[in-house]
Short mmCIF file of C-alpha atoms in Angstrom, two decimals:
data_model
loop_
_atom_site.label_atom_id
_atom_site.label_comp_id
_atom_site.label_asym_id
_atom_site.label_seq_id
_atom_site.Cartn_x
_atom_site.Cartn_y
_atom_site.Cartn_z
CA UNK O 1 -168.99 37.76 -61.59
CA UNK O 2 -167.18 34.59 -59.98
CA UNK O 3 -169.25 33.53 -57.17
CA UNK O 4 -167.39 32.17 -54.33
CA UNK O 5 -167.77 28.83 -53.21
CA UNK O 6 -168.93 27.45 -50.11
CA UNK O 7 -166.48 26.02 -47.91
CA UNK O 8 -166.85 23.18 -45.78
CA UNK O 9 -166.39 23.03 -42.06
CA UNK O 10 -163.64 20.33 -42.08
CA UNK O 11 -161.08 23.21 -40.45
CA UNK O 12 -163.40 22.44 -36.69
CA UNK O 13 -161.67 18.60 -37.37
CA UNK O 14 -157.98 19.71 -37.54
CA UNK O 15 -157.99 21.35 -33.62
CA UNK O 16 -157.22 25.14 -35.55
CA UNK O 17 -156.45 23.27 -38.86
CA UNK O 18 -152.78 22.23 -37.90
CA UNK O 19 -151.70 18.63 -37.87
CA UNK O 20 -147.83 17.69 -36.92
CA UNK O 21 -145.33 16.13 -39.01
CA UNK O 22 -147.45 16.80 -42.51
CA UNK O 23 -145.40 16.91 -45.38
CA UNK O 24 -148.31 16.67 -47.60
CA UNK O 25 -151.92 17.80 -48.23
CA UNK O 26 -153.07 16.41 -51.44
CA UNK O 27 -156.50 16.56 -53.39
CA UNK O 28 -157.43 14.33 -56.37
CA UNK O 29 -160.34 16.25 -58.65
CA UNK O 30 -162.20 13.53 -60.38
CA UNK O 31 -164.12 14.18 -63.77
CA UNK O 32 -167.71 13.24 -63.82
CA UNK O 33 -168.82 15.07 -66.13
CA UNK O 34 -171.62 14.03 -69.24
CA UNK O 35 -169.09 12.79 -71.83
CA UNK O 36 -167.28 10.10 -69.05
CA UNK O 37 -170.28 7.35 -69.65
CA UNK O 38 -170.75 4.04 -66.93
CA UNK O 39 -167.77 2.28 -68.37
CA UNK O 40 -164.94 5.26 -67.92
CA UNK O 41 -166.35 6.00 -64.81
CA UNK O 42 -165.65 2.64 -63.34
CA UNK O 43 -161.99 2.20 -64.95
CA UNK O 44 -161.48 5.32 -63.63
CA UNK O 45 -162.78 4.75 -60.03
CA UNK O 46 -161.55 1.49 -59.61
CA UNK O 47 -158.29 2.89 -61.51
CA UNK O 48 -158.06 5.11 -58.72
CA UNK O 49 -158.41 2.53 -56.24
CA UNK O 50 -156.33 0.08 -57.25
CA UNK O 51 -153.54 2.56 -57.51
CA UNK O 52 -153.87 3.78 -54.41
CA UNK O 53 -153.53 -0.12 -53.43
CA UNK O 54 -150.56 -0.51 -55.47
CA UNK O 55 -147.80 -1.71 -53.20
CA UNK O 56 -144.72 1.13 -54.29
CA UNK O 57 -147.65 3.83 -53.58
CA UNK O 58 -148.36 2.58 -50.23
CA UNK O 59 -144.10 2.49 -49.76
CA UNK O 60 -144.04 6.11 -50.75
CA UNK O 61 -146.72 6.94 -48.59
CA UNK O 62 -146.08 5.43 -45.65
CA UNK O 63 -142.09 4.85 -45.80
CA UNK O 64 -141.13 8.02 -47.95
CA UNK O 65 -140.26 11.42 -46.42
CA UNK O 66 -140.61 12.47 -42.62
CA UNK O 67 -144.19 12.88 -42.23
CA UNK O 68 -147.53 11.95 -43.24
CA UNK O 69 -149.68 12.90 -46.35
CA UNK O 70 -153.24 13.99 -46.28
CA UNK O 71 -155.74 12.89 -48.67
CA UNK O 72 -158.89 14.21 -49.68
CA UNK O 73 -161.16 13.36 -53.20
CA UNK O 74 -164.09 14.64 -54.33
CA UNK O 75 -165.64 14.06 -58.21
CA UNK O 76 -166.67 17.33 -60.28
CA UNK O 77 -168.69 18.18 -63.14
CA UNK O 78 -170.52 21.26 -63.31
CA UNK O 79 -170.39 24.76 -61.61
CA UNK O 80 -172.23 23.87 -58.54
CA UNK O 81 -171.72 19.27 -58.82
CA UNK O 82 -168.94 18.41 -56.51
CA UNK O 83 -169.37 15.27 -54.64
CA UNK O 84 -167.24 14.06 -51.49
CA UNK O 85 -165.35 10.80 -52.49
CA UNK O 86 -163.09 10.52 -49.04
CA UNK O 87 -163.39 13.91 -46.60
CA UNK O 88 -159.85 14.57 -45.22
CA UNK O 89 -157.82 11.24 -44.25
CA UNK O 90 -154.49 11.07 -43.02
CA UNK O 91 -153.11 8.21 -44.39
CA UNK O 92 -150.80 6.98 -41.74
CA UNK O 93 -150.91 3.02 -41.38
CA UNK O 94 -151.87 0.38 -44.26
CA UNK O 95 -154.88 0.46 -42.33
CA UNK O 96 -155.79 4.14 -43.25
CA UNK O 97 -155.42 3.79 -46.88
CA UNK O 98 -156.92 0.37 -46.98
CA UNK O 99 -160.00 2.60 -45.64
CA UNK O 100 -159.24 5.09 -48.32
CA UNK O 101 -159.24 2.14 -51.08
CA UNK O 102 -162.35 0.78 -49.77
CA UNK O 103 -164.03 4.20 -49.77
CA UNK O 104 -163.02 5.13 -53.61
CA UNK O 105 -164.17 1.53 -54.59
CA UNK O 106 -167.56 1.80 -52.91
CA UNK O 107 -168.55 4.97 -53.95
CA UNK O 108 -171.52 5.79 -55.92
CA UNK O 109 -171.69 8.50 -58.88
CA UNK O 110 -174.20 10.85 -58.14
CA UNK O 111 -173.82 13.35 -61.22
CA UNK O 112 -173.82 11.80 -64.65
CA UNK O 113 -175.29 14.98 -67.09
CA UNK O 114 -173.32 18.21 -66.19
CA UNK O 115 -170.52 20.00 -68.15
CA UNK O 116 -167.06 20.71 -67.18
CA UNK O 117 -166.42 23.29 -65.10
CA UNK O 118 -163.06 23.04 -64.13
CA UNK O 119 -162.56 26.61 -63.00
CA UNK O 120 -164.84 25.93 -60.57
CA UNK O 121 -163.64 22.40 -59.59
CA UNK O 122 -160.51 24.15 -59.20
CA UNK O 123 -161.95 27.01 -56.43
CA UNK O 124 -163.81 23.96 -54.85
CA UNK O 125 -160.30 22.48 -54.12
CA UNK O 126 -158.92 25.35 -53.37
CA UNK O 127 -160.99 25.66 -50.57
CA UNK O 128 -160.94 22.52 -49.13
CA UNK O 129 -156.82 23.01 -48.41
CA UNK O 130 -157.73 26.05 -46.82
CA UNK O 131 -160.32 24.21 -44.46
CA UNK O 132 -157.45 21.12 -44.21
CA UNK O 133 -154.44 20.33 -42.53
CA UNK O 134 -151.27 22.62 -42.93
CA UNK O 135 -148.74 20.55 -44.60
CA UNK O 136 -144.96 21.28 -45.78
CA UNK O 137 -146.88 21.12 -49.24
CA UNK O 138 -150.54 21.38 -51.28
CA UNK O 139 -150.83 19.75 -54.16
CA UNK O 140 -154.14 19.81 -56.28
CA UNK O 141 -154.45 16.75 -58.41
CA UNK O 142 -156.71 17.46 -60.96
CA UNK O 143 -157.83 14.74 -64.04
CA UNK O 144 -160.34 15.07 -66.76
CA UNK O 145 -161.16 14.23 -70.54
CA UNK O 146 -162.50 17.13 -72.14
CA UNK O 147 -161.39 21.02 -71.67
CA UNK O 148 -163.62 23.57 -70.21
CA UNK O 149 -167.16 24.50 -71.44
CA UNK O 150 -168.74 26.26 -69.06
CA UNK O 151 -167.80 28.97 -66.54
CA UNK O 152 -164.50 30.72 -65.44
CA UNK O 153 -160.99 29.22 -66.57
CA UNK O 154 -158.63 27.79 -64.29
CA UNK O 155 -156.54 31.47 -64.65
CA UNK O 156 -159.66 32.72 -62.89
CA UNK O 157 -159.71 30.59 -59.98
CA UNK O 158 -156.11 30.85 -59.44
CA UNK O 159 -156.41 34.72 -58.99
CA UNK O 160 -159.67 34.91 -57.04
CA UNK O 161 -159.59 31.53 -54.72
CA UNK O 162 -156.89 30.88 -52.10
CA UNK O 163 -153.86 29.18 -53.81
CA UNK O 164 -151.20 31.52 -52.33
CA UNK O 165 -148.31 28.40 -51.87
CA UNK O 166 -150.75 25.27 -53.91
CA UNK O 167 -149.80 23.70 -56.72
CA UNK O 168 -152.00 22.29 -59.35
CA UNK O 169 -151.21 19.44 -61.63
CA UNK O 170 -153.19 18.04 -64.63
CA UNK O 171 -154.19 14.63 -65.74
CA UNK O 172 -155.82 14.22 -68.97
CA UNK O 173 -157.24 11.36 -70.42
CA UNK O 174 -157.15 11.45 -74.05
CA UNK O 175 -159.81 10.22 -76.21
CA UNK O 176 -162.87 11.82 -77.13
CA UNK O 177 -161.46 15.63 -77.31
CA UNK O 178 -157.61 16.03 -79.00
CA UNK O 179 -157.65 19.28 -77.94
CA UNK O 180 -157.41 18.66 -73.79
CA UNK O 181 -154.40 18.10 -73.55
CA UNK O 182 -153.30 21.33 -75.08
CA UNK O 183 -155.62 23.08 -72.75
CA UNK O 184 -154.12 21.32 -69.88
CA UNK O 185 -151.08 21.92 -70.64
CA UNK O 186 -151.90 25.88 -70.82
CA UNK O 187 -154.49 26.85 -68.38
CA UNK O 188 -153.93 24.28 -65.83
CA UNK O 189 -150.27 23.80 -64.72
CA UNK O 190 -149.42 26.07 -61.35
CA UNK O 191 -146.38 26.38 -59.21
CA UNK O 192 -143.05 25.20 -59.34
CA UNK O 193 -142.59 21.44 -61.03
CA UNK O 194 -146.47 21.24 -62.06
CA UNK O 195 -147.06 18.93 -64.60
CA UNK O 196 -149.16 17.36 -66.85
CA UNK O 197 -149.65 13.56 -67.01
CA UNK O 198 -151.47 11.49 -69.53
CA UNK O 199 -153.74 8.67 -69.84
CA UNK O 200 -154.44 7.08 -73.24
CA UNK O 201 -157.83 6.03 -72.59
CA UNK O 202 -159.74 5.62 -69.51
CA UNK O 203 -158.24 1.69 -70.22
CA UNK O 204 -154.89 3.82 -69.16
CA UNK O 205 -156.36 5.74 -66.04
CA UNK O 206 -154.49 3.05 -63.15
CA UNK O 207 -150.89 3.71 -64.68
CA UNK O 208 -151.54 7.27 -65.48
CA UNK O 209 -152.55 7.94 -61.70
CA UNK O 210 -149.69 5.65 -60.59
CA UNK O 211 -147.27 7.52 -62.41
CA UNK O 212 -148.85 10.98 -60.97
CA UNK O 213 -149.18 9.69 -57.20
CA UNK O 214 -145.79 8.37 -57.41
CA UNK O 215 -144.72 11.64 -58.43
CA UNK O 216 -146.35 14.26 -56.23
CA UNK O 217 -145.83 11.95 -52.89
CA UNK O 218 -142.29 11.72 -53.86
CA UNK O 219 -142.04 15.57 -54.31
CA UNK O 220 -140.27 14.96 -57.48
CA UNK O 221 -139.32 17.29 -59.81
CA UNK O 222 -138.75 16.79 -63.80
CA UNK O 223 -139.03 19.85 -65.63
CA UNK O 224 -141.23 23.06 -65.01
CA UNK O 225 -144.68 22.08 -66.45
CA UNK O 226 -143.58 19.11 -68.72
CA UNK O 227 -144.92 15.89 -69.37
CA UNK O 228 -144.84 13.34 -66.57
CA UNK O 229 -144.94 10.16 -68.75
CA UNK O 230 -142.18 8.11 -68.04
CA UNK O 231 -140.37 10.16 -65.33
CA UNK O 232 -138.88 7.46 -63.01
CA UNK O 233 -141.43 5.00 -63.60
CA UNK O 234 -141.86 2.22 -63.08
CA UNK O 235 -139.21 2.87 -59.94
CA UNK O 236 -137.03 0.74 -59.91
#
């Protein structure tokens, strides 16, 4: 039997969990799990961060579409391992997401030995929109190297968590499993225009997540669950 999740009590934060002018609610899903060793896990935090730096992301962000965009991370592993990277920001000056940068870059790993569960990484997101802001759109960003090995499939979650209106896009970074990006690309993909991006290598990870962010701040949309790579990037 699935066992629900626990859900935070960000929703107290968000006066009734509404917040004007939100076009967009978005949570990144790090990969922690045992086969992403000290090295991948700093290209792929500090990938994160400097992509969140990058200078066209903070344009989309802050000078894209009416309205501001939500962020909240968190790093998963195993059934019961998530770990809070940045609680719910609204990123809404350079200010904000030069918080957000700093917080990504100083944070500490916590779980280094558990397998991937991303069926339940899935329901932990899952809840956390529902305890966010309400935004025009929820997007789940979710990025790993390996496929699932242990608990429910992301099929699962998306019938027993709430993900009535979310959509769920995939980044895999290819390496150490061939197989994960076929599994991405079937289990993970949900609602219209999810993708699946592409990193080759953790060495990859800042472009990969550049490409994606670019993307789902944007709202754009290539083809119905296709491959991201390339797809009006660099802007230009």
């Amino acid at each position: 039997m699935i066992r629900a999740l626990g859900l935070l009590t960000g929703a107290a934060l968000w006066a009734g969990g509404a917040l004007a002018e939100c076009r967009l609610a978005l949570v990144l899903a790090l990969d922690v799990s045992a086969s992403v060793d000290g090295a991948d896990y700093r290209l792929q935090r500090d990938g994160l961060a400097a992509a969140l730096d990058q200078d066209v992301i903070r344009t989309a962000i802050l000078r894209g579409a009416p309205g501001h965009v939500a962020l909240y991370i968190f790093e998963w592993s195993g059934r019961y391992q998530q770990d809070v990277m940045l609680d719910w920001t609204v990123l809404d000056s350079d200010a904000a997401i030069d918080r957000a940068v700093a917080a990504v870059a100083g944070h500490k790993r916590i779980y280094k030995e558990f397998p991937t569960a991303i069926g339940y990484a899935l329901g932990y997101a899952a809840g956390r929109l529902a305890d966010g802001p309400r935004c025009d759109r929820k997007v789940i960003d979710i990025s790993g190297d390996g496929a699932n090995n242990e608990g429910f499939l992301p099929e699962s979650a998306y019938e027993y968590f709430p993900f009535a209106g979310v959509t769920v896009n995939g980044l895999v970074v290819q390496g150490r499993e061939p197989e994960v990006l076929d599994f991405y690309l079937r289990h993970v993909p949900r609602g219209p225009g999810s993708f699946v991006e592409y990193a080759d290598g953790f060495e990859d990870f800042e472009n990969a997540m550049s490409r994606k962010l670019f993307r789902e701040i944007n709202g754009m949309v290539v083809g119905d669950m296709g491959d991201a790579r390339g797809s009006a990037w660099p802007p230009g």
